[in-house]
Coordinates of C-alpha atoms (C1' of nucleotides) in Angstrom, one line a residue:
Chain B
X793 CA -15.4 -38.4 8.3
X794 CA -15.7 -37.6 11.9
X795 CA -13.1 -35.1 13.1
X796 CA -10.9 -36.4 15.4
X797 CA -8.8 -34.4 18.3
X798 CA -9.7 -31.6 19.9
X799 CA -11.7 -29.0 18.0
X800 CA -11.1 -25.4 17.0
X801 CA -11.8 -23.1 19.3
X802 CA -14.7 -20.9 18.1
X803 CA -14.1 -18.4 21.2
X804 CA -10.5 -18.0 20.1
X805 CA -11.4 -17.7 16.5
X806 CA -14.1 -15.1 17.6
X807 CA -11.8 -13.4 19.7
X808 CA -8.9 -13.1 17.3
X809 CA -11.5 -11.8 14.5
X810 CA -12.9 -8.7 17.0
X811 CA -9.2 -7.7 18.4
X812 CA -8.6 -7.4 14.5
X813 CA -11.5 -5.5 14.1
X814 CA -10.6 -3.4 16.8
X815 CA -7.1 -2.6 16.0
X816 CA -7.7 -1.8 12.3
X817 CA -10.4 1.0 13.3
X818 CA -7.8 2.3 15.8
X819 CA -4.4 2.2 14.0
X820 CA -5.3 1.1 10.6
X821 CA -3.9 -2.0 8.4
X822 CA -0.5 -0.2 8.2
X823 CA 0.3 -0.7 11.7
X824 CA -1.2 -4.1 12.3
X825 CA 0.9 -6.6 13.8
X826 CA 0.0 -10.3 14.6
X827 CA 1.5 -9.8 17.7
X828 CA -0.5 -6.9 18.8
X829 CA -3.3 -9.1 17.4
X830 CA -2.6 -12.1 19.2
X831 CA -2.1 -10.3 22.7
X832 CA -5.3 -8.4 22.6
X833 CA -7.0 -11.4 21.7
X834 CA -5.3 -13.5 24.2
X835 CA -4.2 -15.9 22.0
X836 CA -1.0 -17.0 20.9
X837 CA 0.6 -16.2 17.5
X838 CA 0.8 -19.9 16.7
X839 CA -2.9 -20.1 16.8
X840 CA -3.0 -17.3 14.1
X841 CA -0.6 -18.9 11.8
X842 CA -2.4 -22.4 12.3
X843 CA -5.5 -20.6 10.7
X844 CA -4.3 -17.8 8.2
X845 CA -1.5 -17.7 6.1
X846 CA -0.6 -14.0 6.8
X847 CA -1.7 -10.7 7.9
X848 CA -3.9 -9.7 5.3
X849 CA -5.7 -12.8 5.0
X850 CA -7.0 -12.2 8.7
X851 CA -7.7 -8.4 7.9
X852 CA -9.5 -9.3 5.1
X853 CA -11.5 -11.9 7.2
X854 CA -12.4 -9.3 9.7
X855 CA -13.5 -7.0 7.5
X856 CA -15.5 -9.0 4.8
X857 CA -17.5 -10.0 8.2
X858 CA -17.6 -6.5 9.0
X859 CA -18.7 -5.3 5.6
X860 CA -21.3 -7.7 4.9
X861 CA -23.3 -6.5 7.9
X862 CA -22.8 -3.0 6.7
X863 CA -23.5 -3.1 3.3
X864 CA -26.7 -4.9 2.2
X865 CA -28.3 -4.8 -0.9
X866 CA -32.0 -4.3 -0.5
X867 CA -33.8 -4.7 -3.6
X868 CA -36.4 -2.1 -4.1
X869 CA -37.7 -2.5 -7.2
X870 CA -38.6 0.7 -9.4
X871 CA -36.2 2.2 -12.1
X872 CA -33.3 0.0 -12.2
X873 CA -31.1 3.3 -12.9
X874 CA -32.9 4.6 -9.7
X875 CA -31.9 1.7 -7.7
X876 CA -28.2 1.9 -9.2
X877 CA -28.3 5.6 -7.9
X878 CA -29.1 4.3 -4.5
X879 CA -26.9 1.7 -4.0
X880 CA -23.5 4.2 -5.3
X881 CA -24.8 6.1 -2.5
X882 CA -25.0 3.9 0.4
X883 CA -21.7 2.6 -1.0
X884 CA -20.3 6.1 -0.5
X885 CA -21.9 6.6 2.7
X886 CA -20.3 3.7 4.1
X887 CA -16.9 4.6 3.1
X888 CA -17.1 7.9 4.6
X889 CA -16.9 6.5 8.0
X890 CA -14.2 4.4 9.3
X891 CA -14.4 1.8 6.9
X892 CA -12.9 3.8 4.2
X893 CA -9.6 4.2 5.9
X894 CA -9.7 0.4 6.4
X895 CA -10.9 -0.4 2.7
X896 CA -7.8 1.7 1.7
X897 CA -5.5 -0.2 3.5
X898 CA -6.7 -3.3 2.1
X899 CA -6.1 -2.0 -1.2
X900 CA -2.8 -1.5 -0.2
X901 CA -2.0 -4.8 1.4
X902 CA -3.4 -6.3 -2.3
X903 CA -0.3 -4.8 -3.4
X904 CA 2.2 -6.7 -2.0
X905 CA 0.5 -10.0 -1.4
X906 CA -0.9 -11.3 -4.4
X907 CA -2.7 -13.6 -2.6
X908 CA -4.6 -11.1 -0.6
X909 CA -5.6 -9.6 -3.7
X910 CA -7.0 -12.8 -4.9
X911 CA -9.1 -13.4 -1.7
X912 CA -10.0 -9.6 -2.0
X913 CA -11.3 -10.1 -5.8
X914 CA -13.0 -13.2 -5.0
X915 CA -15.0 -12.8 -1.7
X916 CA -15.7 -8.8 -2.4
X917 CA -15.5 -7.3 -6.0
X918 CA -17.2 -10.7 -7.5
X919 CA -19.8 -11.1 -5.5
X920 CA -20.8 -7.4 -5.4
X921 CA -20.9 -7.2 -9.3
X922 CA -22.4 -10.5 -9.7
X923 CA -25.5 -8.6 -7.9
X924 CA -25.1 -5.1 -9.5
X925 CA -24.6 -6.3 -13.3
X926 CA -27.7 -7.8 -13.6
X927 CA -29.3 -4.9 -12.3
X928 CA -27.7 -3.1 -15.0
X929 CA -28.5 -5.1 -17.5
X930 CA -32.0 -5.1 -16.4
X931 CA -31.8 -1.4 -17.2
X932 CA -30.8 -1.8 -20.4
X933 CA -33.7 -3.8 -21.2
X934 CA -36.5 -1.7 -19.3
X935 CA -35.1 1.4 -21.2
X936 CA -33.2 3.4 -18.6
X937 CA -30.2 2.7 -19.5
X938 CA -28.8 2.9 -23.1
X939 CA -27.4 -0.1 -25.0
X940 CA -23.9 -0.8 -26.0
X941 CA -22.4 -0.2 -22.8
X942 CA -20.7 -2.3 -20.8
X943 CA -22.0 -3.2 -17.3
X944 CA -18.5 -4.1 -15.9
X945 CA -17.2 -0.6 -17.2
X946 CA -19.7 1.3 -15.6
X947 CA -18.6 0.0 -12.4
X948 CA -15.0 0.5 -13.0
X949 CA -15.8 4.0 -13.2
X950 CA -18.3 4.2 -10.3
X951 CA -15.8 2.0 -7.8
X952 CA -13.0 3.6 -9.4
X953 CA -14.1 7.2 -8.6
X954 CA -14.9 6.2 -5.0
X955 CA -11.5 4.3 -4.3
X956 CA -9.8 7.5 -5.8
X957 CA -11.0 9.5 -3.1
X958 CA -10.2 6.9 -0.6
X959 CA -6.8 6.2 -1.7
X960 CA -6.0 10.4 -1.8
X961 CA -7.9 10.6 1.6
X962 CA -10.0 13.4 -0.1
X963 CA -13.4 13.2 2.2
X964 CA -16.3 13.1 -0.1
X965 CA -19.9 14.3 0.4
X966 CA -23.5 14.0 -0.9
X967 CA -22.8 16.8 -3.5
X968 CA -19.7 15.1 -4.8
X969 CA -21.3 11.9 -5.3
X970 CA -24.1 13.6 -6.8
X971 CA -22.0 15.4 -9.2
X972 CA -20.1 11.8 -10.2
X973 CA -23.5 10.4 -11.0
X974 CA -24.9 13.1 -12.6
X975 CA -21.6 12.8 -15.0
X976 CA -22.2 8.9 -15.2
X977 CA -25.8 9.1 -16.3
X978 CA -25.7 12.2 -18.3
X979 CA -22.0 12.3 -19.6
X980 CA -20.1 15.4 -20.3
X981 CA -20.7 16.0 -23.7
X982 CA -22.9 19.2 -24.7
X983 CA -25.9 18.1 -25.9
X984 CA -26.5 18.7 -29.7
X985 CA -29.8 20.4 -28.8
X986 CA -31.0 21.7 -25.6
Chain G
X695 CA 25.5 32.4 2.3
X696 CA 28.3 30.8 0.9
X697 CA 27.9 26.9 1.6
X698 CA 30.7 25.6 3.8
X699 CA 32.1 22.2 3.4
X700 CA 32.5 19.4 1.2
X701 CA 29.3 19.6 -1.6
X702 CA 26.6 17.1 -2.0
X703 CA 27.9 14.5 -4.4
X704 CA 25.6 14.9 -7.5
X705 CA 27.5 11.3 -8.8
X706 CA 25.9 9.7 -5.7
X707 CA 22.5 11.2 -5.8
X708 CA 22.4 10.2 -9.2
X709 CA 23.6 6.5 -8.6
X710 CA 20.8 6.3 -5.9
X711 CA 17.8 7.6 -8.1
X712 CA 19.0 5.3 -10.7
X713 CA 19.1 2.2 -8.6
X714 CA 15.8 2.7 -6.8
X715 CA 14.6 2.9 -10.3
X716 CA 16.0 -0.1 -11.5
X717 CA 14.9 -2.1 -8.4
X718 CA 11.2 -0.4 -8.6
X719 CA 11.1 -2.0 -12.2
X720 CA 12.8 -5.2 -11.0
X721 CA 10.9 -5.9 -7.9
X722 CA 8.4 -3.3 -7.0
X723 CA 8.0 -1.1 -4.4
X724 CA 7.1 -3.7 -1.8
X725 CA 10.3 -5.3 -2.0
X726 CA 12.6 -2.4 -2.3
X727 CA 14.6 -2.0 0.7
X728 CA 17.1 0.9 1.5
X729 CA 19.6 -2.0 1.9
X730 CA 19.4 -2.7 -1.7
X731 CA 19.3 0.8 -3.0
X732 CA 22.4 1.6 -0.9
X733 CA 24.5 -1.3 -2.1
X734 CA 23.3 -1.0 -5.9
X735 CA 24.2 2.3 -5.7
X736 CA 27.3 1.8 -4.3
X737 CA 26.6 4.3 -1.4
X738 CA 25.8 3.9 2.4
X739 CA 22.2 3.8 4.0
X740 CA 23.8 6.9 6.0
X741 CA 23.7 9.0 2.8
X742 CA 20.4 7.8 1.8
X743 CA 19.1 8.8 5.4
X744 CA 21.0 12.1 5.2
X745 CA 18.7 13.1 2.3
X746 CA 15.3 11.1 2.2
X747 CA 13.0 10.8 5.3
X748 CA 11.7 7.5 4.1
X749 CA 11.6 4.7 1.5
X750 CA 8.8 6.2 0.1
X751 CA 10.2 9.7 -0.3
X752 CA 13.3 7.9 -2.2
X753 CA 10.8 5.8 -4.4
X754 CA 8.7 9.0 -5.2
X755 CA 11.5 11.0 -6.6
X756 CA 12.8 8.3 -8.8
X757 CA 9.2 7.9 -9.9
X758 CA 8.6 11.5 -10.4
X759 CA 11.7 12.1 -12.2
X760 CA 10.8 9.0 -14.8
X761 CA 7.1 9.8 -15.1
X762 CA 7.8 13.4 -16.1
X763 CA 9.9 12.4 -18.9
X764 CA 7.2 9.5 -20.0
X765 CA 4.3 12.0 -19.7
X766 CA 4.1 14.9 -21.4
X767 CA 1.1 17.2 -22.3
X768 CA 1.6 18.0 -26.0
X769 CA -0.7 20.8 -26.4
X770 CA -2.3 20.3 -30.0
X771 CA -5.4 22.3 -30.3
X772 CA -8.4 21.3 -32.3
X773 CA -11.4 20.5 -29.9
X774 CA -11.2 20.4 -26.2
X775 CA -12.7 17.5 -25.7
X776 CA -10.9 15.6 -28.2
X777 CA -7.7 16.5 -26.6
X778 CA -8.7 15.3 -23.3
X779 CA -9.4 12.0 -25.0
X780 CA -6.1 11.5 -26.5
X781 CA -4.6 12.8 -22.9
X782 CA -6.3 10.1 -21.2
X783 CA -5.2 7.2 -23.6
X784 CA -1.7 8.5 -23.2
X785 CA -2.0 8.2 -19.5
X786 CA -3.6 4.7 -19.9
X787 CA -1.0 3.4 -22.3
X788 CA 1.8 4.5 -19.8
X789 CA 0.2 2.6 -17.1
X790 CA 0.0 -0.1 -19.4
X791 CA 3.8 -0.7 -19.2
X792 CA 6.2 -1.4 -16.1
X793 CA 5.0 2.3 -14.7
X794 CA 1.7 0.7 -13.8
X795 CA 3.0 -1.6 -11.2
X796 CA 5.0 0.9 -9.7
X797 CA 2.2 3.5 -9.5
X798 CA 0.2 0.9 -7.8
X799 CA 3.0 0.3 -5.0
X800 CA 3.2 4.2 -4.7
X801 CA -0.4 4.6 -3.9
X802 CA -0.2 1.4 -1.6
X803 CA 3.0 3.3 0.3
X804 CA 0.7 6.5 0.4
X805 CA -1.5 4.6 2.7
X806 CA 0.8 4.0 5.3
X807 CA 3.0 7.4 5.1
X808 CA 1.2 10.5 5.3
X809 CA 4.1 12.3 4.2
X810 CA 4.6 10.2 1.1
X811 CA 1.0 11.0 0.4
X812 CA 1.2 14.6 0.7
X813 CA 4.4 14.9 -1.3
X814 CA 2.2 12.5 -4.1
X815 CA -0.6 14.9 -4.3
X816 CA 1.8 17.9 -4.4
X817 CA 4.2 17.0 -6.9
X818 CA 1.9 14.9 -9.2
X819 CA -1.6 15.2 -9.0
X820 CA -1.8 18.6 -8.4
X821 CA 0.4 19.7 -11.1
X822 CA -0.9 17.5 -13.5
X823 CA -4.7 18.7 -12.4
X824 CA -3.5 22.7 -13.0
X825 CA -3.0 21.4 -16.6
X826 CA -5.8 19.5 -17.1
X827 CA -8.4 21.5 -15.5
X828 CA -8.4 24.5 -17.7
X829 CA -8.3 22.6 -20.7
X830 CA -11.9 21.1 -19.4
X831 CA -12.9 24.6 -18.8
X832 CA -11.9 25.8 -22.2
X833 CA -14.1 22.7 -23.5
X834 CA -17.3 24.0 -21.5
X835 CA -16.6 27.7 -23.0
X836 CA -16.0 26.4 -26.6
X837 CA -19.2 24.2 -26.1
X838 CA -18.0 20.7 -26.4
X839 CA -18.2 19.8 -22.9
X840 CA -21.7 20.9 -21.3
X841 CA -21.5 23.6 -18.4
X842 CA -22.3 22.4 -14.9
X843 CA -19.9 19.8 -14.7
X844 CA -17.1 20.0 -12.2
X845 CA -14.0 19.3 -14.2
X846 CA -12.6 18.0 -10.8
X847 CA -15.1 15.6 -10.7
X848 CA -14.7 14.3 -14.3
X849 CA -10.6 13.5 -13.4
X850 CA -11.9 11.9 -10.2
X851 CA -13.8 9.5 -12.8
X852 CA -11.4 8.9 -15.5
X853 CA -8.2 8.4 -13.0
X854 CA -10.0 6.5 -10.6
X855 CA -11.1 4.1 -13.3
X856 CA -7.6 3.7 -14.4
X857 CA -6.1 3.4 -10.7
X858 CA -9.1 0.9 -10.5
X859 CA -7.4 -1.5 -13.0
X860 CA -4.4 -0.8 -11.5
X861 CA -4.7 -1.6 -8.1
X862 CA -7.2 -4.5 -8.8
X863 CA -4.5 -5.7 -11.6
X864 CA -6.8 -5.8 -14.3
X865 CA -5.0 -5.3 -17.6
X866 CA -6.4 -2.4 -19.8
X867 CA -6.6 -2.3 -23.7
X868 CA -7.6 0.3 -25.9
X869 CA -11.3 -1.0 -26.2
X870 CA -11.8 -0.7 -22.3
X871 CA -10.3 2.7 -22.6
X872 CA -12.6 3.3 -25.4
X873 CA -15.4 2.5 -23.5
X874 CA -14.6 4.5 -20.5
X875 CA -14.5 7.3 -22.6
X876 CA -17.9 6.7 -24.1
X877 CA -19.6 6.5 -21.2
X878 CA -17.9 9.7 -19.8
X879 CA -18.9 11.6 -22.8
X880 CA -22.2 10.5 -23.7
X881 CA -23.5 9.1 -20.3
X882 CA -25.2 5.7 -19.5
X883 CA -28.9 6.8 -19.6
X884 CA -31.1 6.1 -22.9
X885 CA -31.2 9.3 -24.9
X886 CA -34.9 10.5 -24.9
X887 CA -35.0 10.6 -28.4
X888 CA -32.7 8.8 -30.6
Chain I
dG1265 C1' -6.9 -45.4 28.7
dC1266 C1' -5.4 -43.5 23.8
dA1267 C1' -4.5 -41.5 19.4
dT1268 C1' -5.3 -37.3 17.6
dT1269 C1' -5.7 -32.6 16.9
dA1270 C1' -5.8 -27.3 19.3
dC1271 C1' -4.4 -24.3 22.2
dG1272 C1' -0.7 -20.7 24.6
dA1273 C1' 3.8 -19.5 26.0
dC1274 C1' 8.0 -19.3 24.3
dA1275 C1' 12.6 -19.5 21.8
dC1276 C1' 15.0 -19.0 17.3
dG1277 C1' 17.2 -17.4 13.2
dG1278 C1' 16.1 -14.2 9.5
dT1279 C1' 15.2 -9.4 7.7
dA1280 C1' 14.6 -4.8 7.6
dT1281 C1' 14.7 -0.3 10.2
dG1282 C1' 16.6 3.9 12.1
dT1283 C1' 20.3 6.0 14.7
dC1284 C1' 24.9 6.4 15.6
dT1285 C1' 30.3 6.4 15.3
dC1286 C1' 34.2 6.1 12.9
dG1287 C1' 38.1 7.3 9.3
dT1288 C1' 38.4 9.7 5.3
dA1289 C1' 37.5 13.0 1.3
dT1290 C1' 36.2 17.6 -0.6
dT1291 C1' 35.2 22.6 0.0
dC1292 C1' 36.0 27.3 1.7
dA1293 C1' 38.2 30.8 4.0
dA1294 C1' 41.8 32.6 6.7
Chain H
dT753 C1' 49.0 26.0 4.2
dT754 C1' 46.2 25.0 7.9
dG755 C1' 41.6 24.4 9.7
dA756 C1' 36.5 24.4 10.3
dA757 C1' 32.4 22.5 8.3
dT758 C1' 30.2 19.4 5.5
dA759 C1' 29.8 14.6 2.9
dC760 C1' 31.0 10.0 2.3
dG761 C1' 31.4 4.9 2.9
dA762 C1' 31.7 1.2 6.3
dG763 C1' 30.0 -1.0 9.7
dA764 C1' 28.1 -1.5 14.4
dC765 C1' 23.8 -1.4 17.1
dA766 C1' 19.2 -1.7 19.3
dT767 C1' 14.6 -2.5 17.7
dA768 C1' 10.5 -4.6 15.8
dC769 C1' 8.3 -8.1 13.3
dC770 C1' 8.2 -12.0 10.7
dG771 C1' 8.0 -17.2 10.1
dT772 C1' 8.7 -21.4 12.1
dG773 C1' 9.7 -24.8 15.8
dT774 C1' 9.1 -26.6 20.1
dC775 C1' 6.9 -27.8 24.3
dG776 C1' 3.6 -29.0 28.0
dT777 C1' -0.9 -29.1 28.7
dA778 C1' -6.5 -28.9 27.1
dA779 C1' -10.3 -31.4 24.8
dT780 C1' -12.3 -34.3 21.4
dG781 C1' -13.8 -39.3 19.5
dC782 C1' -12.7 -44.2 19.6

DNA sequence: GCATTACGACACGGTATGTCTCGTATTCAA
DNA sequence: TTGAATACGAGACATACCGTGTCGTAATGC
């Protein structure tokens, strides 16, 4: 049971993630090469390949580390719908910074590497949804959200809208996000009786 | 003014686009190389580079040719909102076939090549929106869509949702699309009086 | 000490890129 | 009919990155 041999170097691990993260901010995932990561981290490419299967995997780990710091769901409890609003705005705000292009790059990488997509869904999409879906279900029960809508579909729409702007490189602002939320909450159909 | 010298070969042009299109269906954009395109088309790589600046540009032209055949807005005229519904379903249906992965690949390519993104927005996104936005504005005027919503934001949401499923490789069906449209039309907020 | 594992440095073959040269083909104008 | 201009297919070339492998050395437990 006792691990034998020289242990993995935490310093090297940290240096690699740091170098990856810096390079992602500077040049984006598209121009990220393992050569650059290794040389900036003072590591060798062998070490990278020993611990990660692909470029996408390294970028993913570096990004998840960063995202999980940046985005934390603080569960204030008033109306569930109001809380959902706050959540969306915080996501949109995060994507407005240098995190946005990195996320777009990761989504792109997911298209060329199924394994990266799997990790992305498993370690980012699924956990986030697992937090938000109960919130929406609570909203249905407390009467702020109408019954009959599938929480997952709500999330497809909202994150879809944010991804859409990200991928098309359309900058977002609070007004845009307010418009999105308004449509999402109230719909676009004219009310029968105003 | 008269063009001098040997004219561009239409046969070669067509063969290249056909080869590109076939390879896109077979292997996707991620595995598309200009070598393969050239050899399948019986052309030389020189010819490809003479007429297109990048892999993305070739893939884009081939895809636009195909998309513009596949998707045609047939303007039946009843309620504008009903027409919008039909449009969305036809887009979702198109993305369900082999076109979906190709679109996802193009969106990915756009993240690594700004010029490809520019062409994509200019030749696909913008013209489509130019068709649909007036439809939505008509819906506002004929009373089926409530005033105050920005047509562009509606499209950000709807296409965002479709792209979202595409990029995360989540297959869609009619039920999902119905759910999306329901939320979009009616919103998620509980009606004050049911 | 000794087995075991991690490390950095480096080399190798493979693949795709973008640019270039070459000989040949096709068009128009003189 | 000749020549200038341009396109074509074939292929060479340097470059870049990839993924793997080898080496000598360093660090840990027994």
